[in-house]
mmCIF file of C-alpha atoms and ligand atoms in Angstrom:
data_model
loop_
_atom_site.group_PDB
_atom_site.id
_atom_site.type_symbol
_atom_site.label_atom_id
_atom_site.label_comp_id
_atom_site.label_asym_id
_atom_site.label_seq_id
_atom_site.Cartn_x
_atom_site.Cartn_y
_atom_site.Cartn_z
ATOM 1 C CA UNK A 1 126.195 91.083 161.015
ATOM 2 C CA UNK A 2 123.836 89.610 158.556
ATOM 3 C CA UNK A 3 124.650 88.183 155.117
ATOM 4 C CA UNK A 4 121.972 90.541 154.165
ATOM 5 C CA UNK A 5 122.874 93.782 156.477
ATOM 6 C CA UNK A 6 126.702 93.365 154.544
ATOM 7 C CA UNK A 7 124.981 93.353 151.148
ATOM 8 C CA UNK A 8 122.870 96.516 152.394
ATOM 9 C CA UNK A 9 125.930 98.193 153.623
ATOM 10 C CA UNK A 10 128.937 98.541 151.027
ATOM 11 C CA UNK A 11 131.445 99.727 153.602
ATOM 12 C CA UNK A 12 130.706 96.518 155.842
ATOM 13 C CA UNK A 13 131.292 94.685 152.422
ATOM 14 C CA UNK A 14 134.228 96.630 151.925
ATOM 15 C CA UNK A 15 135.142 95.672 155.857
ATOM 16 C CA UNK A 16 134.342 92.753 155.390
ATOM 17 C CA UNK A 17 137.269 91.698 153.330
ATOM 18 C CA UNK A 18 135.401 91.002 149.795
ATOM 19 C CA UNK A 19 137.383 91.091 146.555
ATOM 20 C CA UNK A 20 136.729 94.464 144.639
ATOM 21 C CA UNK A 21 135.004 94.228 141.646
ATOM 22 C CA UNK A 22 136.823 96.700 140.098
ATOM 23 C CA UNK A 23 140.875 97.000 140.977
ATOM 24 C CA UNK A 24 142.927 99.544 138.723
ATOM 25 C CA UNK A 25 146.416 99.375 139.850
ATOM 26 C CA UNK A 26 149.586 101.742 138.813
ATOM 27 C CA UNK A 27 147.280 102.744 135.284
ATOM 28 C CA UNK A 28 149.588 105.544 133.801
ATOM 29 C CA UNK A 29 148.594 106.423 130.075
ATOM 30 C CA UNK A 30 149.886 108.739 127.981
ATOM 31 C CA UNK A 31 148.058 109.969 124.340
ATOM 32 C CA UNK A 32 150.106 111.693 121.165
ATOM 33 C CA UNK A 33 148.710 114.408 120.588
ATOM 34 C CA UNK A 34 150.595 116.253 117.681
ATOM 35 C CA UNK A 35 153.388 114.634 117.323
ATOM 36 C CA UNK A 36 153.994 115.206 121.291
ATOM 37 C CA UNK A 37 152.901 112.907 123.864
ATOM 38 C CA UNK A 38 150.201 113.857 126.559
ATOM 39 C CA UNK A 39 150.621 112.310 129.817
ATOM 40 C CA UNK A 40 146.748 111.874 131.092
ATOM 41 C CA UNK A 41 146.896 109.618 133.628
ATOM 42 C CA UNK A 42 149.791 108.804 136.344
ATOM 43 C CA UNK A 43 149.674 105.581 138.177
ATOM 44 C CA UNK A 44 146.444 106.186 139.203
ATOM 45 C CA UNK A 45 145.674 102.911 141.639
ATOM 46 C CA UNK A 46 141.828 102.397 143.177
ATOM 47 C CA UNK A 47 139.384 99.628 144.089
ATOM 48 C CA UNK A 48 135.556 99.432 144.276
ATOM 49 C CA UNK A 49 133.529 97.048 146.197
ATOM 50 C CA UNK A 50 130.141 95.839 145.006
ATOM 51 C CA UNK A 51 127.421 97.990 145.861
ATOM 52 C CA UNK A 52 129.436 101.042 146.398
ATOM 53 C CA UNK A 53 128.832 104.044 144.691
ATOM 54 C CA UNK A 54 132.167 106.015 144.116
ATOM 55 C CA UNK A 55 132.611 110.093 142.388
ATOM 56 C CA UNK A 56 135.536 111.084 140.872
ATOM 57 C CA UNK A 57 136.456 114.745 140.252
ATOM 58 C CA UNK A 58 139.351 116.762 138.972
ATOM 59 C CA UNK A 59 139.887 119.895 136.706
ATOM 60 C CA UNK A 60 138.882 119.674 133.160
ATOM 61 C CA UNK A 61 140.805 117.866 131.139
ATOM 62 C CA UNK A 62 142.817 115.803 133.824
ATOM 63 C CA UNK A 63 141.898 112.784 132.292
ATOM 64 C CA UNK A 64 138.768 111.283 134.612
ATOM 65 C CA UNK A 65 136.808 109.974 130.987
ATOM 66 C CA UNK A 66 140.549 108.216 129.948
ATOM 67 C CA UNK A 67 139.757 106.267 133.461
ATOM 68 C CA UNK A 68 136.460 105.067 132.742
ATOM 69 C CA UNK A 69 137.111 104.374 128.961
ATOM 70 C CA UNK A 70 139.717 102.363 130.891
ATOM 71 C CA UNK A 71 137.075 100.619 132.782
ATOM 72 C CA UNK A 72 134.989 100.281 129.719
ATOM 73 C CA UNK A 73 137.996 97.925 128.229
ATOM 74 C CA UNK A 74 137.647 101.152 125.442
ATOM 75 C CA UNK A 75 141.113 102.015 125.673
ATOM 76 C CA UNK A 76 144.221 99.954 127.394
ATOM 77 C CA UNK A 77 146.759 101.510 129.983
ATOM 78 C CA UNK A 78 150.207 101.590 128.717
ATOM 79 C CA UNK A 79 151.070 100.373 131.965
ATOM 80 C CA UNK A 80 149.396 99.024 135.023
ATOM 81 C CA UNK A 81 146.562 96.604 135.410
ATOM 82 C CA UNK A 82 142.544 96.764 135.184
ATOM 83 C CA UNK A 83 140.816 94.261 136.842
ATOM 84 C CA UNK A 84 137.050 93.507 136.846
ATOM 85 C CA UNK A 85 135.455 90.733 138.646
ATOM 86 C CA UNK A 86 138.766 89.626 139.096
ATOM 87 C CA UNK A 87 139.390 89.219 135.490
ATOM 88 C CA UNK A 88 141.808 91.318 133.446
ATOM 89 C CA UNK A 89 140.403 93.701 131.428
ATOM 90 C CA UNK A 90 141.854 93.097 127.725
ATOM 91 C CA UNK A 91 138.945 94.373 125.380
ATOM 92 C CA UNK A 92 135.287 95.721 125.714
ATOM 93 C CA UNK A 93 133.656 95.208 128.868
ATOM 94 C CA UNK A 94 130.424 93.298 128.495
ATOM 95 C CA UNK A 95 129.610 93.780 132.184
ATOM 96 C CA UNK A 96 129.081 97.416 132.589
ATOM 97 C CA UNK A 97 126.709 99.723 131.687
ATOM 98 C CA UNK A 98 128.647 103.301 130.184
ATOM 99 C CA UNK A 99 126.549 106.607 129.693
ATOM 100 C CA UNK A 100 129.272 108.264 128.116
ATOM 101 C CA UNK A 101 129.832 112.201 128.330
ATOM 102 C CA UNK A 102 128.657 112.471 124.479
ATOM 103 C CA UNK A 103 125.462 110.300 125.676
ATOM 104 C CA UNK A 104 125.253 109.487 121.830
ATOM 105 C CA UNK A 105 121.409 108.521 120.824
ATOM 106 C CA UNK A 106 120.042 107.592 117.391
ATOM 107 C CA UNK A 107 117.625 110.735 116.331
ATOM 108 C CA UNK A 108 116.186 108.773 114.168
ATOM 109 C CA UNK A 109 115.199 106.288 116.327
ATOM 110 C CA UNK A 110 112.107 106.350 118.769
ATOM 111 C CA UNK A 111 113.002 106.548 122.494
ATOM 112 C CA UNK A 112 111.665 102.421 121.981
ATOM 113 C CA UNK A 113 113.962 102.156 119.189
ATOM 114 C CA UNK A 114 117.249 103.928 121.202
ATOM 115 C CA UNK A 115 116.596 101.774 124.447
ATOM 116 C CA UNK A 116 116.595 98.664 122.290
ATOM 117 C CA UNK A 117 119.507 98.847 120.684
ATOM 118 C CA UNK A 118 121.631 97.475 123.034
ATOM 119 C CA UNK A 119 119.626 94.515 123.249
ATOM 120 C CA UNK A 120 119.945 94.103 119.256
ATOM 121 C CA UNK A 121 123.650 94.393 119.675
ATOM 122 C CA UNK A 122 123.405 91.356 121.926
ATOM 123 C CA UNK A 123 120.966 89.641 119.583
ATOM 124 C CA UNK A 124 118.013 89.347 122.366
ATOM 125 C CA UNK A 125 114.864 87.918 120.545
ATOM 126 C CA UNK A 126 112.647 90.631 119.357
ATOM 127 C CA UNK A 127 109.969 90.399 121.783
ATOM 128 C CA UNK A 128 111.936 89.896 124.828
ATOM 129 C CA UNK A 129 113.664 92.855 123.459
ATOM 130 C CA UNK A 130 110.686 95.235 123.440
ATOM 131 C CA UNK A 131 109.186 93.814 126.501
ATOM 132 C CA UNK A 132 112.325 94.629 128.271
ATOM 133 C CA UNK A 133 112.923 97.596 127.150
ATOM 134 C CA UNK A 134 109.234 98.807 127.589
ATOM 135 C CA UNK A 135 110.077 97.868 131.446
ATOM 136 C CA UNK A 136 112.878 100.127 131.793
ATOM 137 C CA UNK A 137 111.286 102.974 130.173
ATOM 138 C CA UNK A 138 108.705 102.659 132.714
ATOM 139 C CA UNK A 139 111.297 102.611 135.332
ATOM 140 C CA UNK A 140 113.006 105.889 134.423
ATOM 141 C CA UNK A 141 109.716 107.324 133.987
ATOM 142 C CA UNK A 142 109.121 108.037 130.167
ATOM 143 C CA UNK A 143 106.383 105.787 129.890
ATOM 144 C CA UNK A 144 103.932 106.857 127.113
ATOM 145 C CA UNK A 145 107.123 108.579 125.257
ATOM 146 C CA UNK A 146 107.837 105.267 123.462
ATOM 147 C CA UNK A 147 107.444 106.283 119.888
ATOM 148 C CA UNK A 148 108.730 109.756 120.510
ATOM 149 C CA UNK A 149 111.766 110.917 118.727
ATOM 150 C CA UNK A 150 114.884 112.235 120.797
ATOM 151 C CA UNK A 151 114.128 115.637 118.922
ATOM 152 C CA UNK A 152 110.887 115.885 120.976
ATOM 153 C CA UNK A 153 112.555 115.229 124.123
ATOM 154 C CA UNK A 154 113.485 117.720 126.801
ATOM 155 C CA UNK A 155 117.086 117.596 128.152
ATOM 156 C CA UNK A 156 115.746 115.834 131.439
ATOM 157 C CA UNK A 157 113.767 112.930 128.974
ATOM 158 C CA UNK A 158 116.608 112.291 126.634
ATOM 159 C CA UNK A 159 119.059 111.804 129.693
ATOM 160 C CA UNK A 160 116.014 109.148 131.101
ATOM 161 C CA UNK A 161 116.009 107.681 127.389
ATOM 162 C CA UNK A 162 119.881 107.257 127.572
ATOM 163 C CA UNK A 163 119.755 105.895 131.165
ATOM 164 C CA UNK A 164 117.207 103.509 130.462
ATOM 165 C CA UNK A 165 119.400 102.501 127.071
ATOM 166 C CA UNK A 166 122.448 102.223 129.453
ATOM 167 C CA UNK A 167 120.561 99.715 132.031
ATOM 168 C CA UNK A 168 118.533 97.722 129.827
ATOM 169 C CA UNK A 169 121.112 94.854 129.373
ATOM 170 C CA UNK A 170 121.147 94.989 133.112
ATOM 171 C CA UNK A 171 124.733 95.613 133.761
ATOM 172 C CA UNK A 172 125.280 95.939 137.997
ATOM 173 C CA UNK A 173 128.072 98.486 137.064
ATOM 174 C CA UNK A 174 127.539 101.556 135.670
ATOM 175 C CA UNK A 175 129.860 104.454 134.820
ATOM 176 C CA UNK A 176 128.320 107.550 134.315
ATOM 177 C CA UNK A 177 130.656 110.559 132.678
ATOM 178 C CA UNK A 178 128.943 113.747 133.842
ATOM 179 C CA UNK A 179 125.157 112.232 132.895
ATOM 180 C CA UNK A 180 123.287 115.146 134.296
ATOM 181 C CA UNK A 181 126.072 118.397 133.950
ATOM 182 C CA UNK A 182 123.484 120.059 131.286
ATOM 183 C CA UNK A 183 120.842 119.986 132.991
ATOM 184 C CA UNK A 184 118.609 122.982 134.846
ATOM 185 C CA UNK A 185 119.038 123.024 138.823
ATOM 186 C CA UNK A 186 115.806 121.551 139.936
ATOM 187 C CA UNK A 187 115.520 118.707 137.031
ATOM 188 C CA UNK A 188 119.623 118.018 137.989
ATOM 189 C CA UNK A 189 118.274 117.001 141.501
ATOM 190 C CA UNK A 190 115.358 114.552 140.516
ATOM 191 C CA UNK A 191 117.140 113.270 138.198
ATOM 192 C CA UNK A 192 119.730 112.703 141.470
ATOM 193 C CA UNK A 193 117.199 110.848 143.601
ATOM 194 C CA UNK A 194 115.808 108.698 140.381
ATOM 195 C CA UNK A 195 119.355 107.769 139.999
ATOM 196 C CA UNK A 196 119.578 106.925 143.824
ATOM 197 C CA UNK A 197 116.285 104.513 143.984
ATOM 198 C CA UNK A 198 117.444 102.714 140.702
ATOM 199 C CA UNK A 199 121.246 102.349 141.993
ATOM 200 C CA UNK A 200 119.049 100.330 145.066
ATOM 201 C CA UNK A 201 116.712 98.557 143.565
ATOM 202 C CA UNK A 202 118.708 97.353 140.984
ATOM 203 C CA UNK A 203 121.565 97.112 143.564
ATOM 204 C CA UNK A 204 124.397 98.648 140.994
ATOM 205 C CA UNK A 205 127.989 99.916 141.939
ATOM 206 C CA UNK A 206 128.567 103.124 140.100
ATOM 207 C CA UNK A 207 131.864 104.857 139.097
ATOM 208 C CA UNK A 208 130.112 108.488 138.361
ATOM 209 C CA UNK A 209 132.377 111.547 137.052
ATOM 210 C CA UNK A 210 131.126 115.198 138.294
ATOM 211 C CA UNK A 211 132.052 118.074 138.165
ATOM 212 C CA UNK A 212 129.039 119.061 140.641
ATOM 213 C CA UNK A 213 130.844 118.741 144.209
ATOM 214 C CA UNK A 214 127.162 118.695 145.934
ATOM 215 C CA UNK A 215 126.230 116.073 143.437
ATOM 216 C CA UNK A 216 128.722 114.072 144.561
ATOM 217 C CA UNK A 217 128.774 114.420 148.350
ATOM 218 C CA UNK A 218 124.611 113.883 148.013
ATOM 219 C CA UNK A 219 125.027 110.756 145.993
ATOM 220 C CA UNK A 220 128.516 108.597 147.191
ATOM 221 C CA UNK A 221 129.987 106.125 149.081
ATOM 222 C CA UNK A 222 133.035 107.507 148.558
ATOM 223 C CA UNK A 223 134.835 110.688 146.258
ATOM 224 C CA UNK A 224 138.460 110.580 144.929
ATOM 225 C CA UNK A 225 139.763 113.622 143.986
ATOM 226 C CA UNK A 226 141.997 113.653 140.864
ATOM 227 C CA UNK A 227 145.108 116.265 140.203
ATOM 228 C CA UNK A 228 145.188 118.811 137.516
ATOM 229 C CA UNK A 229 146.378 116.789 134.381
ATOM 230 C CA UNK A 230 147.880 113.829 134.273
ATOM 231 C CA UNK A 231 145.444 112.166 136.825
ATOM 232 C CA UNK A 232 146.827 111.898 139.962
ATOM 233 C CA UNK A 233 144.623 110.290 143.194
ATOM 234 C CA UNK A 234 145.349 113.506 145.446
ATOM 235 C CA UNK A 235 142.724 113.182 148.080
ATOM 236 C CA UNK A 236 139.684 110.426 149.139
ATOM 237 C CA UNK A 237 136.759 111.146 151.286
ATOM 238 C CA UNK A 238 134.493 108.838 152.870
ATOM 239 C CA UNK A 239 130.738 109.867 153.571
ATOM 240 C CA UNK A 240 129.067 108.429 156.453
ATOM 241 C CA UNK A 241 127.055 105.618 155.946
ATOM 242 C CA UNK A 242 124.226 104.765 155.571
ATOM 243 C CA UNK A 243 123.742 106.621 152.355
ATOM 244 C CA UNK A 244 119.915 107.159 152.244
ATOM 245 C CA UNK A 245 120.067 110.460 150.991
ATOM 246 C CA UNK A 246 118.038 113.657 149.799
ATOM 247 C CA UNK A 247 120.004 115.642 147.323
ATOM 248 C CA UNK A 248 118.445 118.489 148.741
ATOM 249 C CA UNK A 249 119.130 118.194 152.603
ATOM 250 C CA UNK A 250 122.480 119.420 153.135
ATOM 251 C CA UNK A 251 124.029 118.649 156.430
ATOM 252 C CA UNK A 252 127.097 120.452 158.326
ATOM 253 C CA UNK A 253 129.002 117.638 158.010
ATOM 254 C CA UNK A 254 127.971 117.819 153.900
ATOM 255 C CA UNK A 255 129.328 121.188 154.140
ATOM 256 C CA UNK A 256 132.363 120.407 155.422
ATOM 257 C CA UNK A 257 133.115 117.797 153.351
ATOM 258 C CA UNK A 258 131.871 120.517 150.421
ATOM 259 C CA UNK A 259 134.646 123.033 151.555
ATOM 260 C CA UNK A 260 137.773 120.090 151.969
ATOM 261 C CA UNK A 261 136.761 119.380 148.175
ATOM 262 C CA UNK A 262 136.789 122.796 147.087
ATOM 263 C CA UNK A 263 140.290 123.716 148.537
ATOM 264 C CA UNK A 264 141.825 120.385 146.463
ATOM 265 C CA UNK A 265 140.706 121.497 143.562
ATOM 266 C CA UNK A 266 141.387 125.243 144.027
ATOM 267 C CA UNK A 267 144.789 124.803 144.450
ATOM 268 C CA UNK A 268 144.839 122.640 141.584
ATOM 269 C CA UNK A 269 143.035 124.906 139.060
ATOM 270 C CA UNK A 270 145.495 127.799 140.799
ATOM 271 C CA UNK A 271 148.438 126.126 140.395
ATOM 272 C CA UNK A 272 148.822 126.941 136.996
ATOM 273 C CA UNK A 273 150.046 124.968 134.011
ATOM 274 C CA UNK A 274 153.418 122.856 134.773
ATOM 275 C CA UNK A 275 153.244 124.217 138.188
ATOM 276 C CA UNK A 276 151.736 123.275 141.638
ATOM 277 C CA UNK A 277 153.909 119.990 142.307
ATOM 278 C CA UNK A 278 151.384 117.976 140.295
ATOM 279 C CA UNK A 279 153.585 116.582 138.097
ATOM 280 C CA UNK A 280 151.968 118.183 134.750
ATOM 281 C CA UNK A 281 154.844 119.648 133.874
ATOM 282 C CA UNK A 282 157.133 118.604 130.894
ATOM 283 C CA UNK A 283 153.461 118.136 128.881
ATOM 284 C CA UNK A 284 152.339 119.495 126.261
ATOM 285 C CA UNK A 285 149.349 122.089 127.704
HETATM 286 N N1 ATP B 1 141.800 109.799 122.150
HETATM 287 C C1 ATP B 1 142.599 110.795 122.560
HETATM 288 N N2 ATP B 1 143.606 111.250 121.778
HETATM 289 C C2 ATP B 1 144.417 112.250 122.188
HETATM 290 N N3 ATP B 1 144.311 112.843 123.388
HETATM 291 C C3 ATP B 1 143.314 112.444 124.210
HETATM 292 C C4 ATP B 1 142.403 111.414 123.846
HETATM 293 N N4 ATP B 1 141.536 111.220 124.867
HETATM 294 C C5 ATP B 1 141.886 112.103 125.806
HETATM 295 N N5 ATP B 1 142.960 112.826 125.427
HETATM 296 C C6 ATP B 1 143.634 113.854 126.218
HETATM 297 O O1 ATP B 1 143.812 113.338 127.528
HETATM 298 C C7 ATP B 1 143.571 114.341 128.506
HETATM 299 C C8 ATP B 1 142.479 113.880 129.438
HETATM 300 O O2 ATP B 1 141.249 113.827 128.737
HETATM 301 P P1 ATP B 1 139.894 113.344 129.434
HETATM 302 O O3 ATP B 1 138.845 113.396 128.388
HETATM 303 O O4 ATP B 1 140.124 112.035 130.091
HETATM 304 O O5 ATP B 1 139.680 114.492 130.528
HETATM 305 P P2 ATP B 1 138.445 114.740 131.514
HETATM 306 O O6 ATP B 1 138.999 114.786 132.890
HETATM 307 O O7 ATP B 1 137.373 113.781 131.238
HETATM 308 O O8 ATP B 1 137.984 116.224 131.096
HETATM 309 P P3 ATP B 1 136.522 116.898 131.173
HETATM 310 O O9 ATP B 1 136.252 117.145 132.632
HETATM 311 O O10 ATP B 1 136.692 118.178 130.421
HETATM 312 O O11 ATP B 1 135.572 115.970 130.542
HETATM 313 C C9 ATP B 1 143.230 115.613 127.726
HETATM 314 O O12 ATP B 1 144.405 116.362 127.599
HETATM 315 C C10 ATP B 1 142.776 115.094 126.377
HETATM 316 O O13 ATP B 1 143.060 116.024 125.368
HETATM 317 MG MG1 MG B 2 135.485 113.961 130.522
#
């Protein structure tokens, strides 16, 4: 195999023995909530290779954002390690891109103005700032809604906007909490193959959180399923590769894989608080 072919295929990367760009090993963190602790993650251990695009689910509330704000360097595990690009994380990470679940954007700002901002942050020169920006406006698609305000945006634009504000420092990870959960039906799905033909042209890794099990058997590498609160890694599935996907064909094997996720998190949301052998209980609800 090909230098090339192992780039195009992240489980022959994987295979092939690479270091993982991410590593998160034994992360257990707890949160006090009212004078009472709140356990939201338990030694939650995972890796992902470059190029590989990765879903996590789990029940509301389980504590799937606390992992990516983990990622994000946003918040520190009170035990266990997060490694990125074989680095500890100790502080903000610089090297990925977060759409986060609140997808905050500046109304006062023009979609130009929003996608910027980033760049600012970094203190980009102004003109390489627009110019760039202006490119990955294009990209998502919202060209000629520059100088619009997010007010004047549909649901479907402002979650472009906020992609295109999340890529334009061109981070090749991105974590995306539940980016397109809001959304109508048929604008969820383009928005699902947009996201697929940037991941590859811009050849990302993605850590995306759904609660959308089609969403993310259509879109992954790989999904980890996550316990009722604290966060527990209770199942993985693999998807075949290679992953050139339509998030509209379903196949039987999709279906399958649809129904295996389904009965995880059933018998999580049934087991009830403090009960089902997840470990939740002893926590404050
Ligand atoms: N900053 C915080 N302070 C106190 N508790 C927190 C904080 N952040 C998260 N928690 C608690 O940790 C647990 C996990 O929260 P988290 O937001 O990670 O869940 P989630 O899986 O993303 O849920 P959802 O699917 O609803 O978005 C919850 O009980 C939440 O109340
Ligand atoms: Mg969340």
């Amino acid at each position: 195999m090909t230098h090339a072919e192992i780039l195009a295929h992240p489980a022959a990367a994987r295979s092939a023995g690479g270091e993982p760009l991410l590593a998160i090993a034994g992360a257990t963190k707890s949160f006090e909530a009212k004078g009472r602790p709140t356990l939201a993650l338990d030694d939650v251990s995972l890796t992902l290779a470059r190029g590989e695009f990765v879903s996590l689910i789990g029940p509301s509330g389980c504590g799937k954002t606390t992992l990516l704000n983990l990622v994000a360097g946003l918040t520190a595990p009170d035990r266990g390690r997060v490694s990125f690009g074989g680095r500890a994380v100790n502080g903000p990470n610089t090297q990925v891109g977060y759409l986060t679940q609140d997808d905050a954007v500046l109304p006062w700002r023009s979609v130009l103005g929003n996608v910027m901002l980033p760049l600012e942050i970094r203190r980009v020169p102004k003109p390489e700032r627009r110019e760039r920006a202006r490119a990955m406006i294009r990209r998502v698609g919202l060209e000629g809604f520059e100088s619009h305000y997010p007010g004047q945006l549909s649901g479907g634009m402002r979650k472009r906007m906020s992609l295109a504000r999340t890529l334009v420092y061109s981070p090749d990870f991105l974590l995306l909490d539940e980016p397109f959960g809001a959304l109508d039906a048929q604008t969820r799905v383009l928005m699902q193959r947009e996201l697929l033909g940037i991941v590859r042209d811009l050849n990302l890794t993605v850590m995306l959180v759904t609660h959308d099990l089609h969403e993310a058997i259509a879109l992954s590498d790989r999904i980890l399923v996550f316990s009722r609160r604290p966060a527990r890694l209770i199942d993985t599935v693999t998807l075949p590769q290679p992953r050139d996907r339509d998030p509209l064909h379903r196949s039987r094997a999709d279906e399958a894989v649809h129904r295996r996720l389904w009965d995880k998190l059933a018998a999580e949301l049934e087991a009830g608080p403090g009960g089902g052998g997840t470990g939740g209980g002893g926590h404050a609800p």
